[in-house]
mmCIF file of C-alpha atoms in Angstrom:
data_model
loop_
_atom_site.group_PDB
_atom_site.id
_atom_site.type_symbol
_atom_site.label_atom_id
_atom_site.label_comp_id
_atom_site.label_asym_id
_atom_site.label_seq_id
_atom_site.Cartn_x
_atom_site.Cartn_y
_atom_site.Cartn_z
ATOM 1 C CA UNK A 1 -5.181 81.918 -0.766
ATOM 2 C CA UNK A 2 -2.763 78.993 -0.628
ATOM 3 C CA UNK A 3 -1.978 76.501 2.089
ATOM 4 C CA UNK A 4 1.199 77.370 3.995
ATOM 5 C CA UNK A 5 3.717 74.609 4.706
ATOM 6 C CA UNK A 6 5.555 74.214 8.022
ATOM 7 C CA UNK A 7 8.552 76.262 6.875
ATOM 8 C CA UNK A 8 6.373 79.222 5.877
ATOM 9 C CA UNK A 9 4.350 78.997 9.057
ATOM 10 C CA UNK A 10 7.470 79.013 11.250
ATOM 11 C CA UNK A 11 8.763 81.976 9.243
ATOM 12 C CA UNK A 12 5.567 83.870 10.110
ATOM 13 C CA UNK A 13 5.505 82.737 13.748
ATOM 14 C CA UNK A 14 6.728 85.953 15.394
ATOM 15 C CA UNK A 15 4.478 88.201 13.336
ATOM 16 C CA UNK A 16 1.514 85.903 13.929
ATOM 17 C CA UNK A 17 1.989 86.020 17.693
ATOM 18 C CA UNK A 18 2.400 89.796 17.517
ATOM 19 C CA UNK A 19 -0.702 90.125 15.338
ATOM 20 C CA UNK A 20 1.347 91.872 12.695
ATOM 21 C CA UNK A 21 0.166 89.709 9.763
ATOM 22 C CA UNK A 22 -2.643 90.571 7.375
ATOM 23 C CA UNK A 23 -5.937 88.979 8.362
ATOM 24 C CA UNK A 24 -5.633 86.589 5.419
ATOM 25 C CA UNK A 25 -2.156 85.432 6.496
ATOM 26 C CA UNK A 26 -3.324 85.235 10.094
ATOM 27 C CA UNK A 27 -6.090 82.866 9.018
ATOM 28 C CA UNK A 28 -3.714 80.741 6.916
ATOM 29 C CA UNK A 29 -1.368 80.276 9.860
ATOM 30 C CA UNK A 30 -4.275 79.497 12.158
ATOM 31 C CA UNK A 31 -5.577 76.886 9.729
ATOM 32 C CA UNK A 32 -2.161 75.207 9.569
ATOM 33 C CA UNK A 33 -1.831 75.209 13.358
ATOM 34 C CA UNK A 34 -5.174 73.438 13.616
ATOM 35 C CA UNK A 35 -3.826 70.637 11.453
ATOM 36 C CA UNK A 36 -0.156 70.405 12.466
ATOM 37 C CA UNK A 37 0.641 69.395 16.041
ATOM 38 C CA UNK A 38 4.363 69.976 15.670
ATOM 39 C CA UNK A 39 3.968 73.621 14.552
ATOM 40 C CA UNK A 40 1.274 74.166 17.186
ATOM 41 C CA UNK A 41 3.718 73.009 19.887
ATOM 42 C CA UNK A 42 6.489 75.228 18.503
ATOM 43 C CA UNK A 43 4.105 78.213 18.643
ATOM 44 C CA UNK A 44 3.116 77.335 22.204
ATOM 45 C CA UNK A 45 6.768 77.407 23.272
ATOM 46 C CA UNK A 46 7.459 80.677 21.490
ATOM 47 C CA UNK A 47 4.365 82.304 22.953
ATOM 48 C CA UNK A 48 5.190 81.060 26.423
ATOM 49 C CA UNK A 49 8.675 82.574 26.156
ATOM 50 C CA UNK A 50 7.215 85.912 25.042
ATOM 51 C CA UNK A 51 4.765 85.942 27.944
ATOM 52 C CA UNK A 52 7.591 85.208 30.387
ATOM 53 C CA UNK A 53 9.830 87.993 29.094
ATOM 54 C CA UNK A 54 6.969 90.509 28.866
ATOM 55 C CA UNK A 55 5.965 89.724 32.444
ATOM 56 C CA UNK A 56 9.531 90.162 33.681
ATOM 57 C CA UNK A 57 10.671 93.130 31.574
ATOM 58 C CA UNK A 58 8.711 95.898 33.283
ATOM 59 C CA UNK A 59 9.762 97.955 36.298
ATOM 60 C CA UNK A 60 7.768 99.537 39.051
ATOM 61 C CA UNK A 61 7.895 103.314 38.937
ATOM 62 C CA UNK A 62 9.779 104.534 42.037
ATOM 63 C CA UNK A 63 7.577 106.164 44.621
ATOM 64 C CA UNK A 64 7.468 109.945 44.250
ATOM 65 C CA UNK A 65 9.184 110.031 40.858
ATOM 66 C CA UNK A 66 6.107 111.312 39.033
ATOM 67 C CA UNK A 67 5.791 114.184 41.514
ATOM 68 C CA UNK A 68 9.508 115.001 41.280
ATOM 69 C CA UNK A 69 9.304 115.068 37.495
ATOM 70 C CA UNK A 70 6.210 117.270 37.473
ATOM 71 C CA UNK A 71 7.793 119.655 39.997
ATOM 72 C CA UNK A 72 10.830 120.005 37.744
ATOM 73 C CA UNK A 73 8.565 121.606 35.130
ATOM 74 C CA UNK A 74 8.092 124.649 37.408
ATOM 75 C CA UNK A 75 11.448 126.084 36.379
ATOM 76 C CA UNK A 76 10.684 125.736 32.667
ATOM 77 C CA UNK A 77 7.522 127.822 32.503
ATOM 78 C CA UNK B 1 -0.268 122.028 24.799
ATOM 79 C CA UNK B 2 -1.431 123.090 28.263
ATOM 80 C CA UNK B 3 0.751 121.929 31.150
ATOM 81 C CA UNK B 4 -2.112 119.953 32.739
ATOM 82 C CA UNK B 5 -2.824 118.131 29.463
ATOM 83 C CA UNK B 6 0.870 117.356 28.987
ATOM 84 C CA UNK B 7 1.172 115.983 32.527
ATOM 85 C CA UNK B 8 -1.951 113.876 32.071
ATOM 86 C CA UNK B 9 -0.598 112.343 28.840
ATOM 87 C CA UNK B 10 2.853 111.794 30.330
ATOM 88 C CA UNK B 11 1.529 110.173 33.488
ATOM 89 C CA UNK B 12 -0.233 107.489 31.413
ATOM 90 C CA UNK B 13 3.062 106.250 29.963
ATOM 91 C CA UNK B 14 5.576 107.117 32.687
ATOM 92 C CA UNK B 15 5.676 103.565 34.088
ATOM 93 C CA UNK B 16 6.411 102.058 30.673
ATOM 94 C CA UNK B 17 8.941 104.807 29.962
ATOM 95 C CA UNK B 18 10.748 104.104 33.250
ATOM 96 C CA UNK B 19 10.930 100.386 32.381
ATOM 97 C CA UNK B 20 12.320 101.261 28.955
ATOM 98 C CA UNK B 21 14.898 103.601 30.536
ATOM 99 C CA UNK B 22 16.013 100.898 32.991
ATOM 100 C CA UNK B 23 16.493 98.399 30.155
ATOM 101 C CA UNK B 24 18.364 100.999 28.036
ATOM 102 C CA UNK B 25 20.725 101.534 30.956
ATOM 103 C CA UNK B 26 21.257 97.808 31.401
ATOM 104 C CA UNK B 27 19.424 97.640 34.732
ATOM 105 C CA UNK B 28 20.861 100.795 36.341
ATOM 106 C CA UNK B 29 17.804 102.328 38.067
ATOM 107 C CA UNK B 30 19.475 105.535 39.210
ATOM 108 C CA UNK B 31 20.693 106.293 35.695
ATOM 109 C CA UNK B 32 17.218 105.449 34.366
ATOM 110 C CA UNK B 33 15.627 107.918 36.791
ATOM 111 C CA UNK B 34 17.998 110.683 35.666
ATOM 112 C CA UNK B 35 17.288 109.851 32.044
ATOM 113 C CA UNK B 36 13.532 109.916 32.538
ATOM 114 C CA UNK B 37 13.790 113.232 34.353
ATOM 115 C CA UNK B 38 15.899 114.773 31.579
ATOM 116 C CA UNK B 39 13.638 113.452 28.819
ATOM 117 C CA UNK B 40 10.515 114.669 30.612
ATOM 118 C CA UNK B 41 11.872 118.206 30.977
ATOM 119 C CA UNK B 42 13.011 118.176 27.367
ATOM 120 C CA UNK B 43 9.560 117.001 26.210
ATOM 121 C CA UNK B 44 7.853 119.591 28.418
ATOM 122 C CA UNK B 45 9.949 122.388 26.892
ATOM 123 C CA UNK B 46 9.183 121.155 23.393
ATOM 124 C CA UNK B 47 5.552 120.177 24.016
ATOM 125 C CA UNK B 48 4.272 122.603 21.411
ATOM 126 C CA UNK B 49 6.101 120.546 18.771
ATOM 127 C CA UNK B 50 3.822 117.606 19.503
ATOM 128 C CA UNK B 51 1.162 117.363 16.807
ATOM 129 C CA UNK B 52 -2.268 116.710 18.367
ATOM 130 C CA UNK B 53 -3.828 113.529 17.063
ATOM 131 C CA UNK B 54 -0.458 111.798 16.601
ATOM 132 C CA UNK B 55 1.086 109.198 18.918
ATOM 133 C CA UNK B 56 2.205 110.875 22.171
ATOM 134 C CA UNK B 57 3.857 107.688 23.413
ATOM 135 C CA UNK B 58 6.046 107.273 20.285
ATOM 136 C CA UNK B 59 6.860 111.026 20.385
ATOM 137 C CA UNK B 60 7.964 110.866 24.019
ATOM 138 C CA UNK B 61 9.889 107.589 23.655
ATOM 139 C CA UNK B 62 11.805 109.134 20.759
ATOM 140 C CA UNK B 63 12.796 112.061 22.996
ATOM 141 C CA UNK B 64 13.780 109.573 25.702
ATOM 142 C CA UNK B 65 15.917 107.567 23.267
ATOM 143 C CA UNK B 66 17.630 110.730 21.990
ATOM 144 C CA UNK B 67 18.305 111.834 25.583
ATOM 145 C CA UNK B 68 19.931 108.442 26.203
ATOM 146 C CA UNK B 69 22.332 109.058 23.325
ATOM 147 C CA UNK B 70 23.041 112.596 24.516
ATOM 148 C CA UNK B 71 23.995 111.133 27.898
ATOM 149 C CA UNK B 72 26.555 108.962 26.164
ATOM 150 C CA UNK B 73 24.564 105.810 25.470
ATOM 151 C CA UNK B 74 26.181 103.995 22.595
ATOM 152 C CA UNK B 75 24.698 103.085 19.272
ATOM 153 C CA UNK B 76 26.537 99.883 18.452
ATOM 154 C CA UNK B 77 27.007 98.550 14.979
ATOM 155 C CA UNK B 78 25.435 95.201 14.317
ATOM 156 C CA UNK B 79 28.079 92.597 15.045
ATOM 157 C CA UNK B 80 25.994 89.602 16.026
ATOM 158 C CA UNK B 81 25.602 87.055 13.298
ATOM 159 C CA UNK B 82 22.627 84.734 13.409
ATOM 160 C CA UNK B 83 20.842 82.450 11.015
ATOM 161 C CA UNK B 84 18.511 84.402 8.764
ATOM 162 C CA UNK B 85 15.885 81.656 8.905
ATOM 163 C CA UNK B 86 13.587 81.884 11.888
ATOM 164 C CA UNK B 87 13.542 78.765 13.986
ATOM 165 C CA UNK B 88 11.756 77.812 17.188
ATOM 166 C CA UNK B 89 15.075 77.520 19.077
ATOM 167 C CA UNK B 90 13.784 76.764 22.573
ATOM 168 C CA UNK B 91 11.239 74.279 21.321
ATOM 169 C CA UNK B 92 13.883 72.417 19.312
ATOM 170 C CA UNK B 93 16.312 72.436 22.246
ATOM 171 C CA UNK B 94 13.610 71.153 24.565
ATOM 172 C CA UNK B 95 12.750 68.339 22.183
ATOM 173 C CA UNK B 96 16.440 67.488 21.931
ATOM 174 C CA UNK B 97 16.658 67.377 25.717
ATOM 175 C CA UNK B 98 13.831 64.880 25.829
ATOM 176 C CA UNK B 99 11.092 67.206 27.083
ATOM 177 C CA UNK B 100 7.720 66.043 25.842
ATOM 178 C CA UNK B 101 6.275 68.319 23.171
ATOM 179 C CA UNK B 102 2.906 68.214 24.893
ATOM 180 C CA UNK B 103 4.284 69.459 28.236
ATOM 181 C CA UNK B 104 3.344 72.973 29.298
ATOM 182 C CA UNK B 105 6.483 75.066 28.560
ATOM 183 C CA UNK B 106 5.681 77.455 31.396
ATOM 184 C CA UNK B 107 5.482 74.603 33.873
ATOM 185 C CA UNK B 108 8.558 72.662 32.773
ATOM 186 C CA UNK B 109 10.831 75.620 32.126
ATOM 187 C CA UNK B 110 9.751 79.248 32.146
ATOM 188 C CA UNK B 111 8.162 79.454 35.589
ATOM 189 C CA UNK B 112 11.391 78.087 37.065
ATOM 190 C CA UNK B 113 13.518 80.938 35.763
ATOM 191 C CA UNK B 114 13.982 83.850 38.143
ATOM 192 C CA UNK B 115 12.579 87.270 37.136
ATOM 193 C CA UNK B 116 15.933 88.941 37.809
ATOM 194 C CA UNK B 117 17.681 86.502 35.498
ATOM 195 C CA UNK B 118 15.227 87.260 32.691
ATOM 196 C CA UNK B 119 15.869 90.989 33.201
ATOM 197 C CA UNK B 120 19.627 90.299 33.070
ATOM 198 C CA UNK B 121 19.199 88.415 29.795
ATOM 199 C CA UNK B 122 17.431 91.467 28.344
ATOM 200 C CA UNK B 123 20.022 93.868 29.755
ATOM 201 C CA UNK B 124 22.880 91.841 28.293
ATOM 202 C CA UNK B 125 21.630 92.056 24.738
ATOM 203 C CA UNK B 126 23.844 94.130 22.415
ATOM 204 C CA UNK B 127 22.526 97.713 22.529
ATOM 205 C CA UNK B 128 20.843 97.827 19.115
ATOM 206 C CA UNK B 129 18.842 94.728 19.987
ATOM 207 C CA UNK B 130 18.272 96.001 23.512
ATOM 208 C CA UNK B 131 16.554 99.159 22.246
ATOM 209 C CA UNK B 132 14.133 97.310 20.005
ATOM 210 C CA UNK B 133 13.438 94.564 22.505
ATOM 211 C CA UNK B 134 12.978 97.055 25.366
ATOM 212 C CA UNK B 135 10.424 98.976 23.300
ATOM 213 C CA UNK B 136 8.719 95.715 22.414
ATOM 214 C CA UNK B 137 8.804 93.915 25.763
ATOM 215 C CA UNK B 138 8.702 96.884 28.140
ATOM 216 C CA UNK B 139 7.156 99.678 26.098
ATOM 217 C CA UNK B 140 4.376 97.435 24.769
ATOM 218 C CA UNK B 141 4.806 98.900 21.293
ATOM 219 C CA UNK B 142 3.782 97.650 17.863
ATOM 220 C CA UNK B 143 6.387 97.276 15.095
ATOM 221 C CA UNK B 144 5.027 100.502 13.573
ATOM 222 C CA UNK B 145 5.446 102.449 16.829
ATOM 223 C CA UNK B 146 8.988 101.097 17.306
ATOM 224 C CA UNK B 147 9.798 102.117 13.739
ATOM 225 C CA UNK B 148 8.493 105.626 14.427
ATOM 226 C CA UNK B 149 10.367 105.905 17.718
ATOM 227 C CA UNK B 150 13.746 104.766 16.419
ATOM 228 C CA UNK B 151 13.419 106.196 12.905
ATOM 229 C CA UNK B 152 14.116 102.856 11.279
ATOM 230 C CA UNK B 153 12.055 100.912 8.712
ATOM 231 C CA UNK B 154 9.493 98.374 9.956
ATOM 232 C CA UNK B 155 11.479 95.640 8.175
ATOM 233 C CA UNK B 156 14.533 96.508 10.290
ATOM 234 C CA UNK B 157 12.399 96.386 13.446
ATOM 235 C CA UNK B 158 11.179 92.934 12.429
ATOM 236 C CA UNK B 159 14.670 91.604 11.726
ATOM 237 C CA UNK B 160 16.210 93.076 14.896
ATOM 238 C CA UNK B 161 13.354 91.708 16.981
ATOM 239 C CA UNK B 162 13.846 88.307 15.423
ATOM 240 C CA UNK B 163 17.533 88.390 16.324
ATOM 241 C CA UNK B 164 16.826 89.703 19.812
ATOM 242 C CA UNK B 165 14.352 86.880 20.419
ATOM 243 C CA UNK B 166 16.849 84.321 19.201
ATOM 244 C CA UNK B 167 19.557 85.719 21.501
ATOM 245 C CA UNK B 168 17.107 85.718 24.406
ATOM 246 C CA UNK B 169 16.122 82.110 23.724
ATOM 247 C CA UNK B 170 19.770 81.053 23.650
ATOM 248 C CA UNK B 171 20.399 82.946 26.901
ATOM 249 C CA UNK B 172 17.321 81.460 28.618
ATOM 250 C CA UNK B 173 18.184 77.953 27.503
ATOM 251 C CA UNK B 174 21.791 78.294 28.696
ATOM 252 C CA UNK B 175 20.455 79.611 31.982
ATOM 253 C CA UNK B 176 18.074 76.677 32.345
ATOM 254 C CA UNK B 177 20.922 74.259 31.690
ATOM 255 C CA UNK B 178 23.273 75.976 34.157
ATOM 256 C CA UNK B 179 20.554 75.972 36.852
ATOM 257 C CA UNK B 180 19.855 72.291 36.273
ATOM 258 C CA UNK B 181 16.255 73.035 35.297
ATOM 259 C CA UNK B 182 16.427 71.171 32.046
ATOM 260 C CA UNK B 183 18.147 68.120 33.530
ATOM 261 C CA UNK B 184 15.621 68.013 36.330
ATOM 262 C CA UNK B 185 12.839 67.946 33.773
ATOM 263 C CA UNK B 186 14.564 65.533 31.422
ATOM 264 C CA UNK B 187 15.184 62.874 34.002
ATOM 265 C CA UNK B 188 12.043 63.301 36.092
#
């Protein structure tokens, strides 16, 4: 296990926030963030942007669509 | 698979699938409804091809994506060129604009951007980035599931997502500037 520098940590930012790193890498990034205010702020901004887009990206299923779809299966049986 | 079991599995993911279809169609809800209907019938007809114990959501989203292409949705070649090195674009822009690093990004910027404008930013991504980002942001999928759905390597998912995020950050920042959000914060 080696200490990551800021460049490496930023490179791993997206995967860290998506929990796509190995647990060892996840811990290394976390350790760096505990010691580096600048990287911690950059991660906060990135995470905040992801939360915003995830909250906005979805759509409400139109009323009755599920029923209409299920009814359309009648002709396929 | 029994019809009742199929319907039960489909119902669990129909909301996410509709959101994905809307994003694929660039915000066109009528087209998304038609697409979802077509994909659902196609999946129902081929339900015996689903292997129990595997990922129903990835299986269905793949059928949905293929139906989109059958309807004439375009697979665009990658034409957007971006820096290979990841960078915290919004954070750097905000610092440049004089926003304090310790400020809450949601409070100073993100909460002031309209939901519809965020959707538009997603819908205006080039199609190959739109697919990946729609699966990620709307379909709530892991890199592995996206890879399975689109039949592309996980490394390609990672790089396309990186580019999509960068494009989104540029779009959101430009939006904030054009709405005067950034200025309002900078000179408060």
